[in-house]
mmCIF file of C-alpha atoms and ligand atoms in Angstrom:
data_model
loop_
_atom_site.group_PDB
_atom_site.id
_atom_site.type_symbol
_atom_site.label_atom_id
_atom_site.label_comp_id
_atom_site.label_asym_id
_atom_site.label_seq_id
_atom_site.Cartn_x
_atom_site.Cartn_y
_atom_site.Cartn_z
ATOM 1 C CA MET A 96 1.898 -27.740 11.761
ATOM 2 C CA LYS A 97 4.591 -28.048 9.075
ATOM 3 C CA ILE A 98 7.531 -25.793 9.771
ATOM 4 C CA PHE A 99 10.108 -25.058 7.095
ATOM 5 C CA VAL A 100 13.181 -22.896 7.511
ATOM 6 C CA PHE A 101 14.627 -21.228 4.416
ATOM 7 C CA PHE A 102 18.333 -20.913 4.882
ATOM 8 C CA GLY A 103 21.115 -19.406 2.784
ATOM 9 C CA PRO A 104 23.207 -16.298 2.176
ATOM 10 C CA PRO A 105 21.650 -12.934 1.397
ATOM 11 C CA GLY A 106 20.540 -13.003 -2.238
ATOM 12 C CA ALA A 107 20.070 -16.797 -2.331
ATOM 13 C CA GLY A 108 16.398 -16.371 -3.214
ATOM 14 C CA LYS A 109 14.877 -17.253 0.161
ATOM 15 C CA GLY A 110 12.310 -14.449 0.064
ATOM 16 C CA THR A 111 11.296 -15.008 -3.557
ATOM 17 C CA GLN A 112 10.841 -18.736 -3.068
ATOM 18 C CA ALA A 113 9.185 -18.536 0.338
ATOM 19 C CA LYS A 114 6.623 -16.067 -1.009
ATOM 20 C CA LEU A 115 5.732 -18.290 -3.990
ATOM 21 C CA LEU A 116 5.547 -21.458 -1.922
ATOM 22 C CA ALA A 117 3.485 -19.856 0.841
ATOM 23 C CA GLN A 118 0.899 -18.957 -1.802
ATOM 24 C CA ARG A 119 0.980 -22.396 -3.347
ATOM 25 C CA TYR A 120 0.541 -24.361 -0.130
ATOM 26 C CA ASN A 121 -1.411 -21.755 1.772
ATOM 27 C CA PHE A 122 1.305 -21.465 4.386
ATOM 28 C CA ILE A 123 2.269 -18.406 6.413
ATOM 29 C CA HIS A 124 5.412 -16.658 5.166
ATOM 30 C CA LEU A 125 7.356 -15.256 8.092
ATOM 31 C CA SER A 126 10.261 -13.048 7.044
ATOM 32 C CA THR A 127 12.044 -11.312 9.902
ATOM 33 C CA GLY A 128 13.669 -8.926 7.381
ATOM 34 C CA GLU A 129 10.248 -7.871 6.058
ATOM 35 C CA ILE A 130 8.804 -7.478 9.534
ATOM 36 C CA LEU A 131 11.748 -5.264 10.486
ATOM 37 C CA ARG A 132 11.582 -3.173 7.294
ATOM 38 C CA SER A 133 7.879 -2.607 7.818
ATOM 39 C CA ALA A 134 8.522 -1.620 11.467
ATOM 40 C CA ILE A 135 11.113 0.896 10.266
ATOM 41 C CA GLU A 136 8.699 2.341 7.745
ATOM 42 C CA LYS A 137 6.018 2.728 10.414
ATOM 43 C CA GLN A 138 8.601 4.118 12.858
ATOM 44 C CA THR A 139 7.533 1.762 15.630
ATOM 45 C CA PRO A 140 9.816 1.220 18.667
ATOM 46 C CA LEU A 141 10.985 -2.062 17.072
ATOM 47 C CA GLY A 142 11.820 -0.209 13.871
ATOM 48 C CA GLN A 143 13.737 2.450 15.747
ATOM 49 C CA LYS A 144 15.787 -0.208 17.522
ATOM 50 C CA ALA A 145 16.482 -2.184 14.333
ATOM 51 C CA LYS A 146 17.244 0.540 11.788
ATOM 52 C CA GLU A 147 20.889 1.181 12.571
ATOM 53 C CA TYR A 148 21.787 -2.502 12.522
ATOM 54 C CA ILE A 149 20.027 -3.143 9.227
ATOM 55 C CA ASP A 150 21.466 -0.104 7.497
ATOM 56 C CA SER A 151 24.985 -1.107 8.474
ATOM 57 C CA GLY A 152 24.551 -4.782 7.501
ATOM 58 C CA GLU A 153 24.800 -6.062 11.079
ATOM 59 C CA LEU A 154 22.383 -8.519 12.622
ATOM 60 C CA VAL A 155 19.693 -7.132 14.886
ATOM 61 C CA PRO A 156 20.423 -8.380 18.451
ATOM 62 C CA ASP A 157 19.174 -11.868 19.261
ATOM 63 C CA ASP A 158 16.923 -10.801 22.146
ATOM 64 C CA ILE A 159 14.978 -8.446 19.872
ATOM 65 C CA ILE A 160 14.572 -11.096 17.164
ATOM 66 C CA ILE A 161 13.664 -13.886 19.581
ATOM 67 C CA GLY A 162 11.090 -11.610 21.254
ATOM 68 C CA LEU A 163 9.607 -10.823 17.850
ATOM 69 C CA ILE A 164 9.314 -14.492 16.891
ATOM 70 C CA ARG A 165 7.896 -15.468 20.297
ATOM 71 C CA ASN A 166 5.256 -12.811 19.914
ATOM 72 C CA ARG A 167 4.323 -13.887 16.366
ATOM 73 C CA LEU A 168 4.105 -17.553 17.336
ATOM 74 C CA GLN A 169 1.941 -16.791 20.347
ATOM 75 C CA ASN A 170 -0.501 -14.798 18.273
ATOM 76 C CA LEU A 171 -0.787 -17.317 15.480
ATOM 77 C CA GLU A 172 -3.886 -19.401 14.900
ATOM 78 C CA LYS A 173 -3.123 -23.072 14.272
ATOM 79 C CA GLU A 174 -1.819 -22.888 10.728
ATOM 80 C CA SER A 175 -1.150 -25.774 8.367
ATOM 81 C CA GLY A 176 2.363 -24.515 7.738
ATOM 82 C CA ILE A 177 4.873 -21.727 8.257
ATOM 83 C CA LEU A 178 7.852 -20.815 6.098
ATOM 84 C CA PHE A 179 10.553 -19.050 8.080
ATOM 85 C CA ASP A 180 12.660 -16.830 5.862
ATOM 86 C CA GLY A 181 15.753 -15.248 7.386
ATOM 87 C CA PHE A 182 15.302 -16.806 10.824
ATOM 88 C CA PRO A 183 17.163 -18.286 12.671
ATOM 89 C CA ARG A 184 20.414 -16.558 11.786
ATOM 90 C CA THR A 185 22.546 -17.333 14.848
ATOM 91 C CA LEU A 186 23.067 -20.351 17.104
ATOM 92 C CA ALA A 187 21.395 -18.493 19.963
ATOM 93 C CA GLN A 188 18.349 -17.919 17.779
ATOM 94 C CA ALA A 189 18.297 -21.572 16.692
ATOM 95 C CA ASP A 190 18.412 -22.709 20.341
ATOM 96 C CA ALA A 191 15.687 -20.303 21.384
ATOM 97 C CA PHE A 192 13.604 -21.390 18.378
ATOM 98 C CA ASP A 193 13.839 -25.057 19.393
ATOM 99 C CA LYS A 194 12.661 -24.185 22.887
ATOM 100 C CA LEU A 195 9.770 -22.055 21.644
ATOM 101 C CA LEU A 196 8.655 -24.868 19.352
ATOM 102 C CA GLN A 197 9.010 -27.461 22.100
ATOM 103 C CA ASP A 198 6.723 -25.402 24.321
ATOM 104 C CA MET A 199 4.159 -25.452 21.516
ATOM 105 C CA ASP A 200 4.634 -29.185 20.928
ATOM 106 C CA GLU A 201 5.887 -28.474 17.452
ATOM 107 C CA LYS A 202 9.108 -29.093 15.592
ATOM 108 C CA ILE A 203 10.893 -28.137 12.386
ATOM 109 C CA SER A 204 10.017 -30.352 9.415
ATOM 110 C CA ALA A 205 12.952 -29.328 7.220
ATOM 111 C CA VAL A 206 15.644 -26.710 6.839
ATOM 112 C CA ILE A 207 15.966 -25.882 3.154
ATOM 113 C CA TYR A 208 19.411 -24.588 2.318
ATOM 114 C CA LEU A 209 19.564 -22.619 -0.933
ATOM 115 C CA LYS A 210 23.127 -23.002 -2.041
ATOM 116 C CA VAL A 211 24.452 -20.231 -4.294
ATOM 117 C CA PRO A 212 28.094 -19.285 -4.929
ATOM 118 C CA GLU A 213 29.276 -15.972 -3.539
ATOM 119 C CA GLU A 214 29.848 -14.299 -6.956
ATOM 120 C CA VAL A 215 26.250 -15.012 -7.918
ATOM 121 C CA VAL A 216 24.968 -13.684 -4.610
ATOM 122 C CA ILE A 217 26.819 -10.414 -5.149
ATOM 123 C CA GLU A 218 25.539 -10.120 -8.718
ATOM 124 C CA ARG A 219 21.945 -10.691 -7.596
ATOM 125 C CA LEU A 220 22.172 -8.189 -4.762
ATOM 126 C CA VAL A 221 23.576 -5.509 -7.045
ATOM 127 C CA LYS A 222 20.644 -6.087 -9.427
ATOM 128 C CA ARG A 223 18.149 -6.015 -6.575
ATOM 129 C CA ALA A 224 19.580 -2.713 -5.410
ATOM 130 C CA GLN A 225 18.652 -1.198 -8.772
ATOM 131 C CA ILE A 226 15.130 -2.637 -8.672
ATOM 132 C CA GLU A 227 14.049 -2.419 -5.028
ATOM 133 C CA GLY A 228 16.287 0.310 -3.678
ATOM 134 C CA ARG A 229 16.776 -1.403 -0.303
ATOM 135 C CA THR A 230 18.942 0.758 1.948
ATOM 136 C CA ASP A 231 21.066 -2.283 2.820
ATOM 137 C CA ASP A 232 21.857 -3.279 -0.766
ATOM 138 C CA THR A 233 24.703 -0.784 -1.301
ATOM 139 C CA PRO A 234 28.032 -2.459 -2.263
ATOM 140 C CA GLU A 235 29.625 -1.708 1.090
ATOM 141 C CA VAL A 236 26.695 -3.024 3.137
ATOM 142 C CA VAL A 237 26.322 -6.057 0.851
ATOM 143 C CA ARG A 238 29.935 -6.977 1.577
ATOM 144 C CA LYS A 239 29.303 -6.605 5.284
ATOM 145 C CA ARG A 240 26.151 -8.749 5.148
ATOM 146 C CA ILE A 241 28.024 -11.530 3.392
ATOM 147 C CA LEU A 242 30.777 -11.404 6.021
ATOM 148 C CA VAL A 243 28.213 -11.485 8.823
ATOM 149 C CA TYR A 244 26.503 -14.435 7.116
ATOM 150 C CA LYS A 245 29.747 -16.383 6.996
ATOM 151 C CA GLU A 246 30.691 -15.603 10.537
ATOM 152 C CA LYS A 247 27.389 -15.888 12.398
ATOM 153 C CA THR A 248 24.886 -17.710 10.228
ATOM 154 C CA GLU A 249 26.831 -20.288 8.239
ATOM 155 C CA PRO A 250 27.752 -22.259 11.405
ATOM 156 C CA LEU A 251 24.072 -23.157 11.649
ATOM 157 C CA LEU A 252 24.548 -25.457 8.665
ATOM 158 C CA ASN A 253 26.445 -27.886 10.835
ATOM 159 C CA PHE A 254 23.980 -27.494 13.655
ATOM 160 C CA TYR A 255 21.090 -28.536 11.399
ATOM 161 C CA LYS A 256 23.116 -31.178 9.577
ATOM 162 C CA LYS A 257 23.584 -32.947 12.893
ATOM 163 C CA THR A 258 19.853 -32.970 13.530
ATOM 164 C CA GLY A 259 19.236 -34.549 10.106
ATOM 165 C CA LEU A 260 16.907 -31.718 9.148
ATOM 166 C CA LEU A 261 19.064 -30.114 6.478
ATOM 167 C CA TYR A 262 18.113 -30.379 2.797
ATOM 168 C CA GLU A 263 20.486 -28.800 0.333
ATOM 169 C CA VAL A 264 19.022 -27.295 -2.821
ATOM 170 C CA ASN A 265 20.919 -25.929 -5.800
ATOM 171 C CA GLY A 266 19.893 -22.263 -5.849
ATOM 172 C CA LEU A 267 21.159 -21.622 -9.372
ATOM 173 C CA GLY A 268 18.822 -21.464 -12.337
ATOM 174 C CA THR A 269 15.484 -19.817 -12.991
ATOM 175 C CA ILE A 270 12.979 -19.068 -10.228
ATOM 176 C CA ASP A 271 10.800 -21.898 -11.594
ATOM 177 C CA GLU A 272 13.645 -24.403 -11.619
ATOM 178 C CA VAL A 273 14.601 -23.658 -8.028
ATOM 179 C CA ASN A 274 10.937 -23.652 -7.049
ATOM 180 C CA SER A 275 10.338 -27.163 -8.342
ATOM 181 C CA ARG A 276 13.446 -28.440 -6.536
ATOM 182 C CA ILE A 277 12.104 -27.072 -3.266
ATOM 183 C CA ARG A 278 8.603 -28.405 -3.913
ATOM 184 C CA LYS A 279 10.010 -31.921 -4.134
ATOM 185 C CA ILE A 280 11.236 -31.558 -0.560
ATOM 186 C CA ILE A 281 8.119 -29.872 0.820
ATOM 187 C CA GLU A 282 5.919 -32.540 -0.731
ATOM 188 C CA ARG A 283 7.506 -35.212 1.374
ATOM 189 C CA PHE A 284 5.940 -33.535 4.370
ATOM 190 C CA VAL A 285 2.520 -32.349 3.226
HETATM 191 P P1 LIG B 96 16.741 -10.039 5.097
HETATM 192 O O1 LIG B 96 15.574 -9.333 4.485
HETATM 193 O O2 LIG B 96 16.403 -11.394 5.607
HETATM 194 O O3 LIG B 96 17.935 -10.037 4.194
HETATM 195 O O4 LIG B 96 17.163 -9.182 6.386
HETATM 196 C C1 LIG B 96 17.599 -7.850 6.272
HETATM 197 C C2 LIG B 96 18.305 -7.415 7.542
HETATM 198 O O5 LIG B 96 17.413 -7.529 8.647
HETATM 199 C C3 LIG B 96 19.514 -8.259 7.943
HETATM 200 O O6 LIG B 96 20.704 -7.845 7.294
HETATM 201 C C4 LIG B 96 19.562 -8.001 9.445
HETATM 202 O O7 LIG B 96 20.096 -6.732 9.736
HETATM 203 C C5 LIG B 96 18.085 -7.969 9.812
HETATM 204 N N1 LIG B 96 17.594 -9.320 10.161
HETATM 205 C C6 LIG B 96 16.661 -10.055 9.503
HETATM 206 N N2 LIG B 96 16.445 -11.231 10.090
HETATM 207 C C7 LIG B 96 17.297 -11.275 11.159
HETATM 208 C C8 LIG B 96 17.585 -12.243 12.150
HETATM 209 N N3 LIG B 96 16.962 -13.439 12.188
HETATM 210 N N4 LIG B 96 18.524 -11.942 13.082
HETATM 211 C C9 LIG B 96 19.150 -10.749 13.083
HETATM 212 N N5 LIG B 96 18.936 -9.788 12.170
HETATM 213 C C10 LIG B 96 18.016 -10.043 11.210
#
């Protein structure tokens, strides 16, 4: 199984790109944010637990996220590939992820880091707020999410750099331009 992790700040384009590439390569797209939003909409116990964190721009606690991923991985047929979008977001999640994959005799192929400057991220999130109306795209929550990214998620860059799995991609430009940059990386593995 090919396993790709899409990494980057909120608004980097992880979701957009992961969706397009999952279609192209017939891979599973696994977005923890989407799973959580859908759980909130359906008012499941997971959704009830996650809502407050999401609406305030905080991360949902690691044990909830790791449980969710464990469950998804256990219930997956053998797929040709999975694109993880928005997971892992903390060192604890990255450690737990490694262990889960080890137990399945699998490993990450590449971590694709979409690099986008902070001003651009803010601009994109403000636009998305007008289009999608996500409850966590308000200016105040956007600021919080960027802070949380820097504090809890950005340290993972070093973690993955050390493992040699990190591929940096310029996230500026059109969706197509960024898409072809990412395809060049994925195609080394498929
Ligand atoms: P996203 O759609 O990836 O931007 O995620 C939206 C929100 O869902 C985040 O701001 C977090 O509150 C929550 N979330 C998504 N993925 C994770 C994760 N791996 N760990 C903790 N919280 C998450």
